[in-house]
Tab-separated table of C-alpha atoms in Angstrom:
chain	number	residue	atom	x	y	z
A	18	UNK	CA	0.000	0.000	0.000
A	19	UNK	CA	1.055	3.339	-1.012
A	20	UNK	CA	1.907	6.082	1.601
A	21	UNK	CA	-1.049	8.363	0.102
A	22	UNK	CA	-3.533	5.740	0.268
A	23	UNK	CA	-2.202	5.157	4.068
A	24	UNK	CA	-2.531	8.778	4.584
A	25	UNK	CA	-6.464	8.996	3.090
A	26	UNK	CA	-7.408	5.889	5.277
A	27	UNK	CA	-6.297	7.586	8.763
A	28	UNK	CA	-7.387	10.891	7.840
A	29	UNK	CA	-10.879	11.579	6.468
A	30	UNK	CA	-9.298	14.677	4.846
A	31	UNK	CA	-7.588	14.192	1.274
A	32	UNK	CA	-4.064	13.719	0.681
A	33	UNK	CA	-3.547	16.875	-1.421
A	34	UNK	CA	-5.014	19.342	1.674
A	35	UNK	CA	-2.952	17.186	4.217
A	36	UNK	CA	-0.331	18.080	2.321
A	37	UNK	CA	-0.753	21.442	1.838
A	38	UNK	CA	-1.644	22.317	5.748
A	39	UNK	CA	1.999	20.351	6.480
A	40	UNK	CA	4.067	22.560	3.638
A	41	UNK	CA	2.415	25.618	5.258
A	42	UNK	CA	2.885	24.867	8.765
A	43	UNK	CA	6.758	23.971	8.088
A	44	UNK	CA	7.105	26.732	6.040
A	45	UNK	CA	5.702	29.392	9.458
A	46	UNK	CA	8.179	27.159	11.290
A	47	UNK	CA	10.902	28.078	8.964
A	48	UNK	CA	9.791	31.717	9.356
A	49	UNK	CA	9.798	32.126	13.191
A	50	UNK	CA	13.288	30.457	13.429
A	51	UNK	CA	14.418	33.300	10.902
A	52	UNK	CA	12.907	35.936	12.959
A	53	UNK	CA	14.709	34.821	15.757
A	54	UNK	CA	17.835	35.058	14.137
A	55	UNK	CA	17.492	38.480	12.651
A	56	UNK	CA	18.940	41.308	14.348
A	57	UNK	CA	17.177	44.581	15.602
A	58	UNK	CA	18.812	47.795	16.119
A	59	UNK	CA	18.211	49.521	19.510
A	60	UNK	CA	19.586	53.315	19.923
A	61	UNK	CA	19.765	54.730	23.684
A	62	UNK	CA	19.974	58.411	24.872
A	63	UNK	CA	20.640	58.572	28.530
A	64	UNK	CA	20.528	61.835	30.355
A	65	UNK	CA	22.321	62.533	33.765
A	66	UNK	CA	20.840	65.357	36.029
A	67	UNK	CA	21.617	68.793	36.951
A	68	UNK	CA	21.827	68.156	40.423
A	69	UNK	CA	25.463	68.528	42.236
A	70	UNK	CA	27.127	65.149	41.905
A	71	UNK	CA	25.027	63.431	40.288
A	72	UNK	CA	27.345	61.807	37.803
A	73	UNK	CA	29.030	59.136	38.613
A	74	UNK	CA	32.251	56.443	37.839
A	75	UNK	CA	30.161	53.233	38.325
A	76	UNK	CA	29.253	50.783	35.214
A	77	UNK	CA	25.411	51.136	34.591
A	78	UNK	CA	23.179	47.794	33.477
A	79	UNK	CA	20.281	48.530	31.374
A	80	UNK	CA	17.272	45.200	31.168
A	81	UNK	CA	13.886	46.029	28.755
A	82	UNK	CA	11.045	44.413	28.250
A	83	UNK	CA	7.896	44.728	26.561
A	84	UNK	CA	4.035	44.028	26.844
A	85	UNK	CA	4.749	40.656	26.620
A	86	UNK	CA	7.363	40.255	29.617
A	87	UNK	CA	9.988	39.811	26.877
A	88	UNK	CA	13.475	40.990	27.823
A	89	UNK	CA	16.781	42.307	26.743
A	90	UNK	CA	19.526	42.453	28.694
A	91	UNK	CA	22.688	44.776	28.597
A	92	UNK	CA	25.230	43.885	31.286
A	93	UNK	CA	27.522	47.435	30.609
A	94	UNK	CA	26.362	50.143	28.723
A	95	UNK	CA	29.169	51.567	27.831
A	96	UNK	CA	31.322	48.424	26.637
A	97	UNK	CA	28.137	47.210	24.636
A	98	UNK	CA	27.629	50.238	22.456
A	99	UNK	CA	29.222	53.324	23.897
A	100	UNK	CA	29.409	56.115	20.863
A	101	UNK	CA	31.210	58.853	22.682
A	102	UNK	CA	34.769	58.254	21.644
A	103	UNK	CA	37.771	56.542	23.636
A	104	UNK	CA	38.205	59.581	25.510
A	105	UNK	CA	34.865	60.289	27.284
A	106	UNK	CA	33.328	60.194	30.813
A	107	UNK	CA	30.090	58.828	30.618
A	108	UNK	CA	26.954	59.263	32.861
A	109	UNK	CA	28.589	63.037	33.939
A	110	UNK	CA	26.344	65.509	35.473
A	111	UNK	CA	24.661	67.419	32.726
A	112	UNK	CA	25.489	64.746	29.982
A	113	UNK	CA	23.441	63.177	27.133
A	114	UNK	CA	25.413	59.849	26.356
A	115	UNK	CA	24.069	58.116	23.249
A	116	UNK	CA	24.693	54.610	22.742
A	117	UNK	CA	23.485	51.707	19.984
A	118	UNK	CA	23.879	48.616	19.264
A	119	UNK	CA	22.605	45.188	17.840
A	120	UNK	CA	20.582	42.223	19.289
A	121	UNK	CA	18.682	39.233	18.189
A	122	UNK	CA	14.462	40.523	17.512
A	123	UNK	CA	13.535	39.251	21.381
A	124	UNK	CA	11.417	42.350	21.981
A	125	UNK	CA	7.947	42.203	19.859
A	126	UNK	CA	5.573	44.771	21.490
A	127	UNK	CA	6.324	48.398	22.608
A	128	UNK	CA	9.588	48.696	24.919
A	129	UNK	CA	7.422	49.656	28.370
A	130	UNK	CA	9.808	48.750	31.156
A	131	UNK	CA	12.851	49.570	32.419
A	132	UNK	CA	15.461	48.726	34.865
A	133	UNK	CA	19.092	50.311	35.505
A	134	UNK	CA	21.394	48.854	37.739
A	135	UNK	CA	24.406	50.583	38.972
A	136	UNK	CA	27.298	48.478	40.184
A	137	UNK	CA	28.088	50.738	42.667
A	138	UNK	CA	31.365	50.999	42.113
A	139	UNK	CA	33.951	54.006	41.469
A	140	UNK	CA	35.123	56.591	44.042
A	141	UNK	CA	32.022	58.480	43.454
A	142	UNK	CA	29.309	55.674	43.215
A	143	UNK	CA	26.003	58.006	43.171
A	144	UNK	CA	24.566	58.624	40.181
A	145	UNK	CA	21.140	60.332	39.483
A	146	UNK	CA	19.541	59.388	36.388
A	147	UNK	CA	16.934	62.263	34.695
A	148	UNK	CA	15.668	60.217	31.326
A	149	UNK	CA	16.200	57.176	29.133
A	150	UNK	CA	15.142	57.680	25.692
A	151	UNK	CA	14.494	54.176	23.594
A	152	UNK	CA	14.702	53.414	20.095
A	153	UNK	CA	14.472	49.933	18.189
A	154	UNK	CA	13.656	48.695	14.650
A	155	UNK	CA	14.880	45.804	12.785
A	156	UNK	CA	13.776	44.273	9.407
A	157	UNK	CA	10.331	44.241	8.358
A	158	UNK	CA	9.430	45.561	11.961
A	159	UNK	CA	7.947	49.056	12.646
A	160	UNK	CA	9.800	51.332	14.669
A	161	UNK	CA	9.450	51.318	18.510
A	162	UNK	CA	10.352	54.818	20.782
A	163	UNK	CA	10.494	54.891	24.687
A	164	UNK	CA	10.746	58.249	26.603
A	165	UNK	CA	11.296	56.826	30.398
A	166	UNK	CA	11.742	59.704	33.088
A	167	UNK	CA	13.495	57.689	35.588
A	168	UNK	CA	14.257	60.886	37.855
A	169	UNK	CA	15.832	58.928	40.903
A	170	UNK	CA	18.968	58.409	42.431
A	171	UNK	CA	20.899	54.929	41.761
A	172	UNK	CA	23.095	55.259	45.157
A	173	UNK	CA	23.836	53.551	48.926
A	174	UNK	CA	23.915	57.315	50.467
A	175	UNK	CA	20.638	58.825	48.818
A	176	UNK	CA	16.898	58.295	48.905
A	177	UNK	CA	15.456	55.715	47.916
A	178	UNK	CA	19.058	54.014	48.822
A	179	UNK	CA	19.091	51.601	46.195
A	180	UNK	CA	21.444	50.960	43.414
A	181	UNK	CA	18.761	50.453	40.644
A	182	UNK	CA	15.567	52.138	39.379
A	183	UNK	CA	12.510	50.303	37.909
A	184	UNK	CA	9.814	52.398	35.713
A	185	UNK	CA	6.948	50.319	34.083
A	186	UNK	CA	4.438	51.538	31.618
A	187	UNK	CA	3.374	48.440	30.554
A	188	UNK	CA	-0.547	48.220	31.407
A	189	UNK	CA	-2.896	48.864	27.781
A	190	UNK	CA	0.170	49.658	25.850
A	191	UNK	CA	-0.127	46.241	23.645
A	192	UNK	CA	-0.647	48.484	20.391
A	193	UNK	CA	1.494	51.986	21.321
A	194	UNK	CA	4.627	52.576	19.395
A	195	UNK	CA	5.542	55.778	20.678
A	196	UNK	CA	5.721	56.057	24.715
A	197	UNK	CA	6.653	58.300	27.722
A	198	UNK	CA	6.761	56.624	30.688
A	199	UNK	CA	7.051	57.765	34.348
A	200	UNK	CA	5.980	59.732	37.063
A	201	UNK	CA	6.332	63.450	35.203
A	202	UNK	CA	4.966	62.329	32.335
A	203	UNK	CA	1.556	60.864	34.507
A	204	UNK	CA	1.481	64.374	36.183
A	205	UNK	CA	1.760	66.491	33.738
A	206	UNK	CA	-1.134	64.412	31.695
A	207	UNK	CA	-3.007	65.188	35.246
A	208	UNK	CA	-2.313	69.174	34.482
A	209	UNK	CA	-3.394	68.917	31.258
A	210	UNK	CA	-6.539	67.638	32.298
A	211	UNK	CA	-7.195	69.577	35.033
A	212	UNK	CA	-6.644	72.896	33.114
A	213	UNK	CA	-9.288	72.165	30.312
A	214	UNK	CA	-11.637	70.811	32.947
A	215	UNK	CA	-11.607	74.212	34.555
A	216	UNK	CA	-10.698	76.371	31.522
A	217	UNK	CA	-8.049	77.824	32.874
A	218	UNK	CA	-6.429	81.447	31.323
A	219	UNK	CA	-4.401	81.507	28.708
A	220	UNK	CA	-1.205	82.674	29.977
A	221	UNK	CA	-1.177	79.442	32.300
A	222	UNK	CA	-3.022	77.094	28.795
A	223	UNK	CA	0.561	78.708	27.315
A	224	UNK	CA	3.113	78.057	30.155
A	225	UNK	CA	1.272	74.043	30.206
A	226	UNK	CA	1.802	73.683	26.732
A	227	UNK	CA	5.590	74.744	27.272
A	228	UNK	CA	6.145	72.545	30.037
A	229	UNK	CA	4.471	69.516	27.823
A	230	UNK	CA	6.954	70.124	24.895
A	231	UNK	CA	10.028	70.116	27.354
A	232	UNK	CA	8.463	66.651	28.263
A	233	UNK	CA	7.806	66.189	24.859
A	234	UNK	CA	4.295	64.593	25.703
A	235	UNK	CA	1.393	64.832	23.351
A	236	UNK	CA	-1.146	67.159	24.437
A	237	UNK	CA	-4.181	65.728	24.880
A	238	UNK	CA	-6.454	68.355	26.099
C-alpha cells in the first residue's frame, strides 16, 4: 500500500489538503526560526541630572522588556555600544550619552519597562539618572520609541538608597509605538486635564503647553 492511500485511510481529509496544511505549517516554522535570528537595532539616549554630583564612575546595566514580559539584557552600557569616543566620561552631570547597538528581535511589542542597575562601584558611586530615551527597529518591523523619566537616584547614600531604578508603563500599551513613561509624564497628563476641565487662562493654557513640549508629551487636552 502506497503512503497516500495510508494517509487517506487515517485521515478523512484528502491527501492533497494534508499536504498542503503540512508545507504551510513547516514553512511558518521556517519563518519564526528566521525571525529569531534576525537582528534589531536599539539606539539609547541617557541623560544625567543637573543636580550637584550626580554623575558618577560606576558601570550602569540597562534590562527592557515589553508588553509581553519579553526581555533584553545589557550587562555594561558603555562596553556594549558606547558612541562617545575613547576619551569620554560617561553618565557626567549634565550629559546626554548616546549609545546603539545590535541584538537578536527578542522584543515584539512596545519597549514599556525599564530597569538600571548601577554596580556601585567608582570613588564616586552616586549617580542620578533624569531620562532614558528608547529606540528599536529591525527588518520588516515598525519602529518602537520609549521616553522613560526615571528621575531617581541609583546610590547607597541617597533616597530611595538603592542601586537600581525600575519604571513600568506596561498596562494597555499592547498596540502603542511611541511612549513616555514615568511619574512626570503621569502628572503632567493630570495638568493637562485639570486645566481644560476648569478652563483655565491663557497665559497658564501657554506656560502648560511649554512645560508639555520640554516633556515632549502629546497634548491631549
Amino acid at each position: 500500500m502506497t503512503l497516500k492511500r495510508t494517509i487517506e485511510k487515517m485521515s478523512p481529509l484528502p491527501f492533497s489538503i494534508l499536504f498542503l496544511l503540512f508545507f504551510v505549517a513547516a514553512a511558518s516554522t521556517t519563518k519564526n526560526k528566521n525571525d529569531e535570528k534576525q537582528e534589531c537595532v536599539y539606539s539609547i539616549y541617557v541623560r544625567t541630572g543637573s543636580i550637584i554630583k550626580s554623575g558618577t564612575d560606576a558601570s550602569i546595566s540597562l534590562t527592557l522588556a515589553d508588553s509581553s514580559a519579553n526581555q533584553f539584557h545589557i550587562p555594561d552600557l558603555v562596553s556594549w555600544g558606547g558612541l562617545m569616543g575613547p576619551q569620554h566620561n560617561y553618565f557626567e552631570r549634565t550629559s546626554l550619552d548616546v549609545f546603539s547597538g545590535r541584538a537578536t528581535c527578542g522584543l515584539r511589542g512596545p519597549i514599556c519597562s525599564l530597569n538600571l542597575t548601577s554596580d556601585g562601584a567608582g570613588a564616586h558611586h552616586g549617580w542620578y539618572c533624569d531620562s532614558v530615551e528608547v529606540t528599536a527597529t529591525g527588518p520588516h518591523l515598525p519602529c518602537s520609541q520609549t521616553l522613560f523619566y526615571v528621575q531617581q537616584w541609583l546610590a547607597s547614600d541617597a533616597a530611595p538608597y538603592q542601586l537600581y531604578a525600575y519604571v513600568n508603563g506596561c498596562d494597555g500599551v499592547e498596540r502603542e509605538r511611541r511612549l513616555v513613561v514615568g511619574a512626570a509624564a503621569a502628572e503632567a497628563r493630570k495638568w493637562s486635564i485639570l486645566m481644560a476641565a476648569i478652563k483655565a487662562p491663557r497665559w497658564l493654557d501657554e506656560i502648560l503647553t511649554s512645560y508639555l513640549k520640554l516633556l515632549r508629551l502629546p497634548d491631549h487636552r
